[in-house]
Amino acid sequence: MKIGKATVPRTSICTSDEHSIVVRGRDLSKDLIGKVSFVEHFFLLLTGKPPSAGEAAVLNATLVAIAEHGLVPSVQAARMTFAAAPDAMQGAVAAGILGCGSVVLGSSETAGRMYSEIDAQVQAGTAVGTAALAVMQAWRAAGQTIPGYGHPQHKARDARVGALFDVARAAGTDLRFVAIAEAVESLMPQVLNKDLRLNVSGAIPAVLLGAGFPVQALKGVPILARTAGLIAHLFEEIQQPIGFALSYQATRAMVYDGELPEGFGSHE
Amino acid sequence: MKIGKATVPRTSICTSDEHSIVVRGRDLSKDLIGKVSFVEHFFLLLTGKPPSAGEAAVLNATLVAIAEHGLVPSVQAARMTFAAAPDAMQGAVAAGILGCGSVVLGSSETAGRMYSEIDAQVQAGTAVGTAALAVMQAWRAAGQTIPGYGHPQHKARDARVGALFDVARAAGTDLRFVAIAEAVESLMPQVLNKDLRLNVSGAIPAVLLGAGFPVQALKGVPILARTAGLIAHLFEEIQQPIGFALSYQATRAMVYDGELPEGFGSHE
Amino acid sequence: MKIGKATVPRTSICTSDEHSIVVRGRDLSKDLIGKVSFVEHFFLLLTGKPPSAGEAAVLNATLVAIAEHGLVPSVQAARMTFAAAPDAMQGAVAAGILGCGSVVLGSSETAGRMYSEIDAQVQAGTAVGTAALAVMQAWRAAGQTIPGYGHPQHKARDARVGALFDVARAAGTDLRFVAIAEAVESLMPQVLNKDLRLNVSGAIPAVLLGAGFPVQALKGVPILARTAGLIAHLFEEIQQPIGFALSYQATRAMVYDGELPEGFGSHE
Amino acid sequence: MKIGKATVPRTSICTSDEHSIVVRGRDLSKDLIGKVSFVEHFFLLLTGKPPSAGEAAVLNATLVAIAEHGLVPSVQAARMTFAAAPDAMQGAVAAGILGCGSVVLGSSETAGRMYSEIDAQVQAGTAVGTAALAVMQAWRAAGQTIPGYGHPQHKARDARVGALFDVARAAGTDLRFVAIAEAVESLMPQVLNKDLRLNVSGAIPAVLLGAGFPVQALKGVPILARTAGLIAHLFEEIQQPIGFALSYQATRAMVYDGELPEGFGSHE
């Protein structure tokens, strides 16, 4: 059945014949394996051109920053899934990735879109603070939260934020989205009546958008980073299984607040 | 409900408090962000210690080698899924990762286990060729295929194999699993009556096992690598959608060989 | 780490002890197995009370209507995934379900929300046509499509629509959402300038909302229904594999529109 | 790229044209919607023929028996995933289904294969007890566990087992696999030195194989059943969120047994 207009599949990422695999115009075996790092390769796959040294440094830093944060819900979901289905590591990784959603890890992309909106006004001549205030108020008016600020555990500015900004400064990439992110931060008390500080999900687009990373691919950064963390957790799960222990602990304090049939529990 | 013995969840990968996140004994913001590459971080997460420069080079090379091979089934599954559910990039990545199974990308791990079995005999004093032959025959007798050899498209030795072996030689990592992989290759005509050459799934464990990468985590390499490729394809899908075109093309030659009710198609 | 406010997990669906499993206040083994059908059980699980005979008939009809439509993208994704990872049927089913997104199967829930908005105005005294027009215009003004109308293959009203409406009439369930759905259909030429007819995704909430099915669970109907279809396809895939054939066909007409390195293809 | 031999996709499940959808030779809108229940439809999709009343009763009973068991690991994984990604119910269902693996819910299929092996010997003239003992010993010798017996919570025979056997007896379907399952149960003390009783995963194939359900599709039964339970839990999660509470509880007793950098925790 035909859905939509396009009927011929087109791609400009990769082609191959019996002799070679071409990735973004380069011979994979001759020009890329051993010549570029995995993160440079990711940037090339995504954008069609290799990153500068500074762009690669920033992308590396963001992936390191977001790869791991302990037994968070997505890691628990992956370890429980692996405990139940140990033959399919890919299934456990998939279960973990499915938790990279709008609430927990998706705010990098949303923050990136907000910063891009502010940047469009700045490029058109508006002062950063004015543009930031206008966009923040517009988002609030539309019922949207301001993404990238506040953290359930880190009340002060998350230490990862400063570390990422330091990397961007040292890398010499464009810092204008960092300025925008900080403008938003300083306006939080005025707009939201809360002193919410930049978190890692706000800092990631702030440095990546200045490093040539496309805004529509931002969601890929936490997904790729967490995949590395998930694999480490699943390898630990093989050696020291806790998937079922997590599930047991989770329900020790459980309250069943539904109906019970007559006589339930009377055996005990 | 309690399943299994462990009831206390233990982990040695990561902990955190309000002030800092600790990954493998290091302060994430001070010691890792901007200090290590993402691939070094992945190795650290997995093994608990940072890789040598040579180990990192080998791991980078394997991830580059396997990240992308065009519109393969898992990429098609991911692009179709994204076309149908464009709000959930994580779901499309998950659908693609679910295709990293035993037939297509899982043979890296299986080959790694076979090489490790051979290596155990070699470490005990058996000659490489003798040990390889013994293990290959044992696997065949148990009805298992010899993983890591042959490719539907690349009949000669896949060019990625030589490229990976060159990286391992230049990196100065342990080459004994490369020797084992080549011993198996040279025995293929004798054992299988087929001249099947090393493919990339055989070369990956051959170089990684000598670079300190744990055999039980090998399946994570194609999973992490393909995640990068999948994100690039989904970003292309946003700009140039082909998910439904792929599905349309796939069924143009479809044959329905079931029953039909009377009168079906008589309108036309 | 604590995220959100609730810290005690509560549920009213199920509890158990060593002797019995209680589902929605009933003893699973004594009161449910062999006493209720799977679809009645699903309704009970979801709403906490058993459906009337009419409600069960309507729910059965919608699940039958949406379970199967041939080699659609989600089925292709599942069969390709199963071909690559045949040991993990759950992974292939998951890959298929991940395609139950906003574009392809999610419109049942969106249509249900639109009908509920119209119904709220009708309950407050507005005439059906007036309420339908107001809501349709509001959705259009907000940039949203009108969900549940039109089909790439079925230009006339999809035959499943009439069949579902007939079931609802025979079942004696509340028909007011059917009236709303038809009011929207008759206003399509006026609002959209297109004569788009009710499709199955519009008909499903039209009958289910009148059968006591909660609007927020509507997305579960295509998910559950398609799971049945996916399992049938994966069983066929075991006996007659086409996962890789679909992927091969999909790319026969593929155009690579990226760069090529010098000399690519000159071997041939 | 061509993988495998088949290049033409064939299916006998469904075809359609502009006017009608044909499922297993029947017109979906005229012959199936409102005429068959969802469970009968599932049987038809899978096997190509409608079930007898007894076969449908048995299939319904197994789906009811396995749909729900409280906050088990797969339900927790799904609820955590939904809390993190509330826009994608399909992703949360997929995460839950991915836990239908070999350890937790997959043993229905494995038990079915064991019963079929025993049955093959019985059909060839061996007594049930002799055949059961031979197959059990062969599985043990090959290092495989005997699937379908024992439960972490229900030490006596799970009450669902008797309920399912009662349904099969009342339905008049073939009871020979029930006899086989009970023969295996009675031999457990002799073969394993443990008095492990039939659990629901053993009872399901015992009744389904006698009701015309194909052994290779058995894994689909817990998958379809749990999908219904998962949807109920996700609907409850919308109304009464506990996904993050589960994850919080799970780690309250967590022990970090890795290294710590100097000064960690000294702020407090």
mmCIF file of C-alpha atoms in Angstrom, chain B:
data_model
loop_
_atom_site.group_PDB
_atom_site.id
_atom_site.type_symbol
_atom_site.label_atom_id
_atom_site.label_comp_id
_atom_site.label_asym_id
_atom_site.label_seq_id
_atom_site.Cartn_x
_atom_site.Cartn_y
_atom_site.Cartn_z
ATOM 1 C CA MET B 1 7.496 -10.954 44.630
ATOM 2 C CA LYS B 2 11.000 -12.252 45.226
ATOM 3 C CA ILE B 3 12.614 -13.929 42.203
ATOM 4 C CA GLY B 4 16.130 -15.296 42.613
ATOM 5 C CA LYS B 5 18.452 -14.951 45.591
ATOM 6 C CA ALA B 6 19.839 -11.411 45.666
ATOM 7 C CA THR B 7 17.615 -8.894 47.400
ATOM 8 C CA VAL B 8 19.999 -5.961 47.807
ATOM 9 C CA PRO B 9 20.833 -4.148 44.591
ATOM 10 C CA ARG B 10 24.579 -3.597 44.269
ATOM 11 C CA THR B 11 26.477 -1.720 41.603
ATOM 12 C CA SER B 12 30.008 -0.460 41.208
ATOM 13 C CA ILE B 13 29.477 1.724 38.154
ATOM 14 C CA CYS B 14 28.080 4.976 39.501
ATOM 15 C CA THR B 15 26.853 6.768 42.586
ATOM 16 C CA SER B 16 26.018 10.399 43.254
ATOM 17 C CA ASP B 17 25.051 12.911 45.872
ATOM 18 C CA GLU B 18 23.801 16.475 45.674
ATOM 19 C CA HIS B 19 27.294 17.725 44.796
ATOM 20 C CA SER B 20 28.820 15.245 42.427
ATOM 21 C CA ILE B 21 28.379 12.200 40.230
ATOM 22 C CA VAL B 22 30.975 9.475 40.640
ATOM 23 C CA VAL B 23 31.640 7.174 37.698
ATOM 24 C CA ARG B 24 33.999 4.278 38.291
ATOM 25 C CA GLY B 25 35.655 6.121 41.170
ATOM 26 C CA ARG B 26 36.130 9.380 39.259
ATOM 27 C CA ASP B 27 34.298 12.679 39.633
ATOM 28 C CA LEU B 28 32.347 12.963 36.375
ATOM 29 C CA SER B 29 32.538 16.754 36.109
ATOM 30 C CA LYS B 30 36.137 17.187 37.258
ATOM 31 C CA ASP B 31 37.900 14.103 35.968
ATOM 32 C CA LEU B 32 35.993 12.920 32.915
ATOM 33 C CA ILE B 33 34.042 15.606 30.993
ATOM 34 C CA GLY B 34 36.557 17.205 28.638
ATOM 35 C CA LYS B 35 39.302 14.861 29.823
ATOM 36 C CA VAL B 36 38.332 11.588 28.124
ATOM 37 C CA SER B 37 36.720 10.809 24.792
ATOM 38 C CA PHE B 38 33.323 9.113 24.636
ATOM 39 C CA VAL B 39 34.899 5.843 23.559
ATOM 40 C CA GLU B 40 37.415 5.945 26.414
ATOM 41 C CA HIS B 41 34.468 6.649 28.717
ATOM 42 C CA PHE B 42 32.599 3.638 27.329
ATOM 43 C CA PHE B 43 35.620 1.419 28.002
ATOM 44 C CA LEU B 44 35.914 2.840 31.526
ATOM 45 C CA LEU B 45 32.190 2.332 32.225
ATOM 46 C CA LEU B 46 32.440 -1.238 31.050
ATOM 47 C CA THR B 47 35.702 -2.420 32.551
ATOM 48 C CA GLY B 48 36.338 -0.035 35.445
ATOM 49 C CA LYS B 49 39.637 1.191 34.072
ATOM 50 C CA PRO B 50 40.594 3.603 31.289
ATOM 51 C CA PRO B 51 41.894 2.066 28.066
ATOM 52 C CA SER B 52 45.473 2.487 26.875
ATOM 53 C CA ALA B 53 45.872 4.597 23.735
ATOM 54 C CA GLY B 54 46.159 1.417 21.690
ATOM 55 C CA GLU B 55 43.065 -0.159 23.239
ATOM 56 C CA ALA B 56 41.076 3.013 22.565
ATOM 57 C CA ALA B 57 42.284 3.062 18.955
ATOM 58 C CA VAL B 58 41.140 -0.515 18.404
ATOM 59 C CA LEU B 59 37.751 0.071 20.024
ATOM 60 C CA ASN B 60 37.235 3.227 17.931
ATOM 61 C CA ALA B 61 38.110 1.318 14.773
ATOM 62 C CA THR B 62 35.623 -1.480 15.443
ATOM 63 C CA LEU B 63 32.823 0.981 16.206
ATOM 64 C CA VAL B 64 33.588 2.892 12.988
ATOM 65 C CA ALA B 65 33.707 -0.363 11.016
ATOM 66 C CA ILE B 66 30.243 -1.571 12.034
ATOM 67 C CA ALA B 67 28.267 1.657 12.477
ATOM 68 C CA GLU B 68 26.812 1.832 8.984
ATOM 69 C CA HIS B 69 26.097 -0.347 5.979
ATOM 70 C CA GLY B 70 23.282 1.450 4.178
ATOM 71 C CA LEU B 71 19.590 0.562 4.128
ATOM 72 C CA VAL B 72 19.985 -2.793 5.869
ATOM 73 C CA PRO B 73 16.913 -4.419 7.465
ATOM 74 C CA SER B 74 17.400 -2.803 10.885
ATOM 75 C CA VAL B 75 17.713 0.658 9.322
ATOM 76 C CA GLN B 76 14.591 0.037 7.258
ATOM 77 C CA ALA B 77 12.712 -1.090 10.370
ATOM 78 C CA ALA B 78 13.812 2.066 12.188
ATOM 79 C CA ARG B 79 12.891 4.414 9.323
ATOM 80 C CA MET B 80 9.461 2.776 8.868
ATOM 81 C CA THR B 81 8.858 3.030 12.600
ATOM 82 C CA PHE B 82 9.871 6.686 12.645
ATOM 83 C CA ALA B 83 7.606 7.456 9.682
ATOM 84 C CA ALA B 84 4.696 5.962 11.630
ATOM 85 C CA ALA B 85 5.642 7.440 15.016
ATOM 86 C CA PRO B 86 7.661 10.617 14.357
ATOM 87 C CA ASP B 87 7.223 11.928 17.911
ATOM 88 C CA ALA B 88 9.274 9.124 19.418
ATOM 89 C CA MET B 89 12.817 8.961 18.013
ATOM 90 C CA GLN B 90 13.729 6.671 20.904
ATOM 91 C CA GLY B 91 11.147 4.150 19.664
ATOM 92 C CA ALA B 92 12.574 4.122 16.152
ATOM 93 C CA VAL B 93 16.122 3.660 17.474
ATOM 94 C CA ALA B 94 14.842 0.838 19.690
ATOM 95 C CA ALA B 95 13.172 -0.854 16.703
ATOM 96 C CA GLY B 96 16.476 -0.718 14.828
ATOM 97 C CA ILE B 97 18.489 -2.066 17.732
ATOM 98 C CA LEU B 98 16.079 -4.976 18.108
ATOM 99 C CA GLY B 99 17.436 -6.221 14.775
ATOM 100 C CA CYS B 100 20.949 -6.636 16.233
ATOM 101 C CA GLY B 101 20.207 -10.306 16.706
ATOM 102 C CA SER B 102 21.908 -13.644 16.310
ATOM 103 C CA VAL B 103 21.654 -13.763 12.504
ATOM 104 C CA VAL B 104 22.748 -10.309 11.467
ATOM 105 C CA LEU B 105 24.978 -8.581 14.003
ATOM 106 C CA GLY B 106 25.166 -10.995 16.888
ATOM 107 C CA SER B 107 27.879 -13.164 15.393
ATOM 108 C CA SER B 108 30.616 -10.880 16.793
ATOM 109 C CA GLU B 109 29.896 -12.181 20.250
ATOM 110 C CA THR B 110 29.528 -15.799 19.144
ATOM 111 C CA ALA B 111 32.802 -15.596 17.208
ATOM 112 C CA GLY B 112 34.425 -14.073 20.285
ATOM 113 C CA ARG B 113 33.300 -17.026 22.389
ATOM 114 C CA MET B 114 34.677 -19.457 19.816
ATOM 115 C CA TYR B 115 38.032 -17.625 19.724
ATOM 116 C CA SER B 116 38.141 -17.663 23.532
ATOM 117 C CA GLU B 117 37.572 -21.422 23.563
ATOM 118 C CA ILE B 118 40.407 -21.886 21.103
ATOM 119 C CA ASP B 119 42.606 -19.517 23.103
ATOM 120 C CA ALA B 120 42.004 -21.519 26.283
ATOM 121 C CA GLN B 121 43.464 -24.578 24.549
ATOM 122 C CA VAL B 122 46.368 -22.554 23.159
ATOM 123 C CA GLN B 123 47.145 -21.162 26.616
ATOM 124 C CA ALA B 124 47.197 -24.765 27.852
ATOM 125 C CA GLY B 125 49.898 -25.606 25.328
ATOM 126 C CA THR B 126 48.072 -26.777 22.181
ATOM 127 C CA ALA B 127 49.192 -25.405 18.800
ATOM 128 C CA VAL B 128 46.864 -22.793 17.321
ATOM 129 C CA GLY B 129 45.916 -24.829 14.260
ATOM 130 C CA THR B 130 45.197 -27.939 16.309
ATOM 131 C CA ALA B 131 43.121 -26.039 18.841
ATOM 132 C CA ALA B 132 41.191 -24.209 16.104
ATOM 133 C CA LEU B 133 40.406 -27.450 14.297
ATOM 134 C CA ALA B 134 39.276 -29.162 17.509
ATOM 135 C CA VAL B 135 36.925 -26.340 18.482
ATOM 136 C CA MET B 136 35.535 -25.935 14.966
ATOM 137 C CA GLN B 137 34.776 -29.638 14.782
ATOM 138 C CA ALA B 138 33.191 -29.593 18.226
ATOM 139 C CA TRP B 139 30.958 -26.661 17.225
ATOM 140 C CA ARG B 140 29.956 -28.412 14.001
ATOM 141 C CA ALA B 141 29.224 -31.630 15.867
ATOM 142 C CA ALA B 142 26.941 -29.667 18.196
ATOM 143 C CA GLY B 143 25.073 -28.333 15.144
ATOM 144 C CA GLN B 144 26.398 -24.780 15.473
ATOM 145 C CA THR B 145 27.583 -22.687 12.551
ATOM 146 C CA ILE B 146 31.098 -21.246 12.602
ATOM 147 C CA PRO B 147 30.406 -17.537 13.244
ATOM 148 C CA GLY B 148 32.302 -14.651 11.638
ATOM 149 C CA TYR B 149 32.947 -15.998 8.154
ATOM 150 C CA GLY B 150 31.270 -15.327 4.787
ATOM 151 C CA HIS B 151 29.088 -12.408 3.666
ATOM 152 C CA PRO B 152 26.113 -12.255 1.269
ATOM 153 C CA GLN B 153 27.709 -9.370 -0.641
ATOM 154 C CA HIS B 154 31.475 -9.502 -0.082
ATOM 155 C CA LYS B 155 32.754 -12.863 -1.415
ATOM 156 C CA ALA B 156 36.444 -11.967 -1.044
ATOM 157 C CA ARG B 157 37.651 -11.092 2.427
ATOM 158 C CA ASP B 158 35.694 -8.044 3.501
ATOM 159 C CA ALA B 159 37.992 -5.008 3.197
ATOM 160 C CA ARG B 160 37.052 -3.961 6.739
ATOM 161 C CA VAL B 161 38.857 -7.032 8.065
ATOM 162 C CA GLY B 162 42.276 -5.985 6.770
ATOM 163 C CA ALA B 163 41.690 -2.417 7.908
ATOM 164 C CA LEU B 164 40.904 -3.577 11.461
ATOM 165 C CA PHE B 165 43.904 -5.887 11.564
ATOM 166 C CA ASP B 166 46.145 -2.985 10.403
ATOM 167 C CA VAL B 167 44.781 -0.830 13.233
ATOM 168 C CA ALA B 168 45.478 -3.566 15.797
ATOM 169 C CA ARG B 169 49.040 -4.018 14.530
ATOM 170 C CA ALA B 170 49.705 -0.271 14.635
ATOM 171 C CA ALA B 171 48.094 -0.007 18.088
ATOM 172 C CA GLY B 172 50.408 -2.591 19.592
ATOM 173 C CA THR B 173 47.592 -4.507 21.275
ATOM 174 C CA ASP B 174 47.694 -8.283 21.708
ATOM 175 C CA LEU B 175 47.379 -9.991 18.311
ATOM 176 C CA ARG B 176 46.857 -13.559 19.440
ATOM 177 C CA PHE B 177 43.119 -13.575 18.685
ATOM 178 C CA VAL B 178 43.916 -12.274 15.198
ATOM 179 C CA ALA B 179 46.146 -15.297 14.717
ATOM 180 C CA ILE B 180 43.318 -17.526 15.960
ATOM 181 C CA ALA B 181 40.784 -15.894 13.610
ATOM 182 C CA GLU B 182 43.115 -16.431 10.650
ATOM 183 C CA ALA B 183 43.751 -20.023 11.676
ATOM 184 C CA VAL B 184 40.004 -20.633 11.621
ATOM 185 C CA GLU B 185 39.754 -18.951 8.227
ATOM 186 C CA SER B 186 42.443 -21.182 6.752
ATOM 187 C CA LEU B 187 40.640 -24.264 8.079
ATOM 188 C CA MET B 188 37.241 -23.369 6.641
ATOM 189 C CA PRO B 189 37.770 -25.334 3.370
ATOM 190 C CA GLN B 190 38.809 -28.402 5.369
ATOM 191 C CA VAL B 191 36.008 -28.243 7.941
ATOM 192 C CA LEU B 192 33.134 -26.824 5.889
ATOM 193 C CA ASN B 193 34.191 -27.550 2.314
ATOM 194 C CA LYS B 194 33.664 -23.846 1.642
ATOM 195 C CA ASP B 195 36.215 -21.071 1.216
ATOM 196 C CA LEU B 196 34.421 -18.631 3.523
ATOM 197 C CA ARG B 197 36.563 -15.634 4.376
ATOM 198 C CA LEU B 198 36.672 -13.604 7.597
ATOM 199 C CA ASN B 199 33.955 -11.000 7.734
ATOM 200 C CA VAL B 200 33.698 -7.919 9.914
ATOM 201 C CA SER B 201 31.846 -9.813 12.668
ATOM 202 C CA GLY B 202 34.814 -12.165 12.961
ATOM 203 C CA ALA B 203 37.413 -9.396 12.797
ATOM 204 C CA ILE B 204 35.800 -7.353 15.576
ATOM 205 C CA PRO B 205 36.345 -9.880 18.381
ATOM 206 C CA ALA B 206 39.706 -10.852 16.853
ATOM 207 C CA VAL B 207 41.031 -7.350 17.539
ATOM 208 C CA LEU B 208 38.905 -6.420 20.584
ATOM 209 C CA LEU B 209 39.732 -9.450 22.729
ATOM 210 C CA GLY B 210 43.387 -8.487 22.425
ATOM 211 C CA ALA B 211 42.535 -4.946 23.464
ATOM 212 C CA GLY B 212 41.138 -5.811 26.875
ATOM 213 C CA PHE B 213 37.490 -5.841 25.812
ATOM 214 C CA PRO B 214 35.452 -8.460 27.720
ATOM 215 C CA VAL B 215 33.982 -11.261 25.619
ATOM 216 C CA GLN B 216 30.579 -11.083 27.343
ATOM 217 C CA ALA B 217 30.187 -7.450 26.334
ATOM 218 C CA LEU B 218 31.026 -7.979 22.659
ATOM 219 C CA LYS B 219 27.386 -7.824 21.623
ATOM 220 C CA GLY B 220 27.407 -4.236 22.878
ATOM 221 C CA VAL B 221 29.803 -3.145 20.149
ATOM 222 C CA PRO B 222 27.492 -3.546 17.151
ATOM 223 C CA ILE B 223 24.611 -2.243 19.294
ATOM 224 C CA LEU B 224 26.434 0.976 20.221
ATOM 225 C CA ALA B 225 27.878 1.414 16.735
ATOM 226 C CA ARG B 226 24.547 0.896 14.983
ATOM 227 C CA THR B 227 22.847 3.333 17.325
ATOM 228 C CA ALA B 228 25.052 6.059 15.827
ATOM 229 C CA GLY B 229 24.131 4.962 12.302
ATOM 230 C CA LEU B 230 20.444 4.749 13.190
ATOM 231 C CA ILE B 231 20.417 8.301 14.565
ATOM 232 C CA ALA B 232 21.974 9.554 11.325
ATOM 233 C CA HIS B 233 19.299 7.737 9.311
ATOM 234 C CA LEU B 234 16.494 9.118 11.470
ATOM 235 C CA PHE B 235 17.864 12.635 11.053
ATOM 236 C CA GLU B 236 17.884 12.047 7.275
ATOM 237 C CA GLU B 237 14.330 10.653 7.593
ATOM 238 C CA ILE B 238 13.216 13.977 9.117
ATOM 239 C CA GLN B 239 14.614 15.874 6.158
ATOM 240 C CA GLN B 240 13.918 13.369 3.361
ATOM 241 C CA PRO B 241 11.302 10.806 4.437
ATOM 242 C CA ILE B 242 11.517 7.369 2.810
ATOM 243 C CA GLY B 243 10.091 5.104 5.536
ATOM 244 C CA PHE B 244 6.796 4.593 3.732
ATOM 245 C CA ALA B 245 8.475 4.451 0.313
ATOM 246 C CA LEU B 246 10.594 1.537 1.526
ATOM 247 C CA SER B 247 7.478 -0.234 2.726
ATOM 248 C CA TYR B 248 5.692 0.444 -0.573
ATOM 249 C CA GLN B 249 8.591 -0.885 -2.648
ATOM 250 C CA ALA B 250 8.921 -3.939 -0.417
ATOM 251 C CA THR B 251 5.437 -5.152 -1.329
ATOM 252 C CA ARG B 252 5.238 -4.233 -5.021
ATOM 253 C CA ALA B 253 6.209 -7.778 -5.955
ATOM 254 C CA MET B 254 4.293 -9.360 -3.080
ATOM 255 C CA VAL B 255 2.396 -12.548 -3.793
ATOM 256 C CA TYR B 256 -0.702 -13.369 -1.760
ATOM 257 C CA ASP B 257 -0.954 -17.121 -1.769
ATOM 258 C CA GLY B 258 -3.912 -17.518 0.557
ATOM 259 C CA GLU B 259 -7.600 -18.013 -0.173
ATOM 260 C CA LEU B 260 -9.859 -15.313 -1.626
ATOM 261 C CA PRO B 261 -13.583 -14.879 -1.063
ATOM 262 C CA GLU B 262 -15.830 -15.137 -4.095
ATOM 263 C CA GLY B 263 -15.991 -11.954 -6.108
ATOM 264 C CA PHE B 264 -12.808 -10.375 -4.716
ATOM 265 C CA GLY B 265 -11.380 -7.930 -7.219
ATOM 266 C CA SER B 266 -14.393 -8.104 -9.517
ATOM 267 C CA HIS B 267 -14.989 -4.354 -9.148
ATOM 268 C CA GLU B 268 -11.926 -3.685 -11.257
#
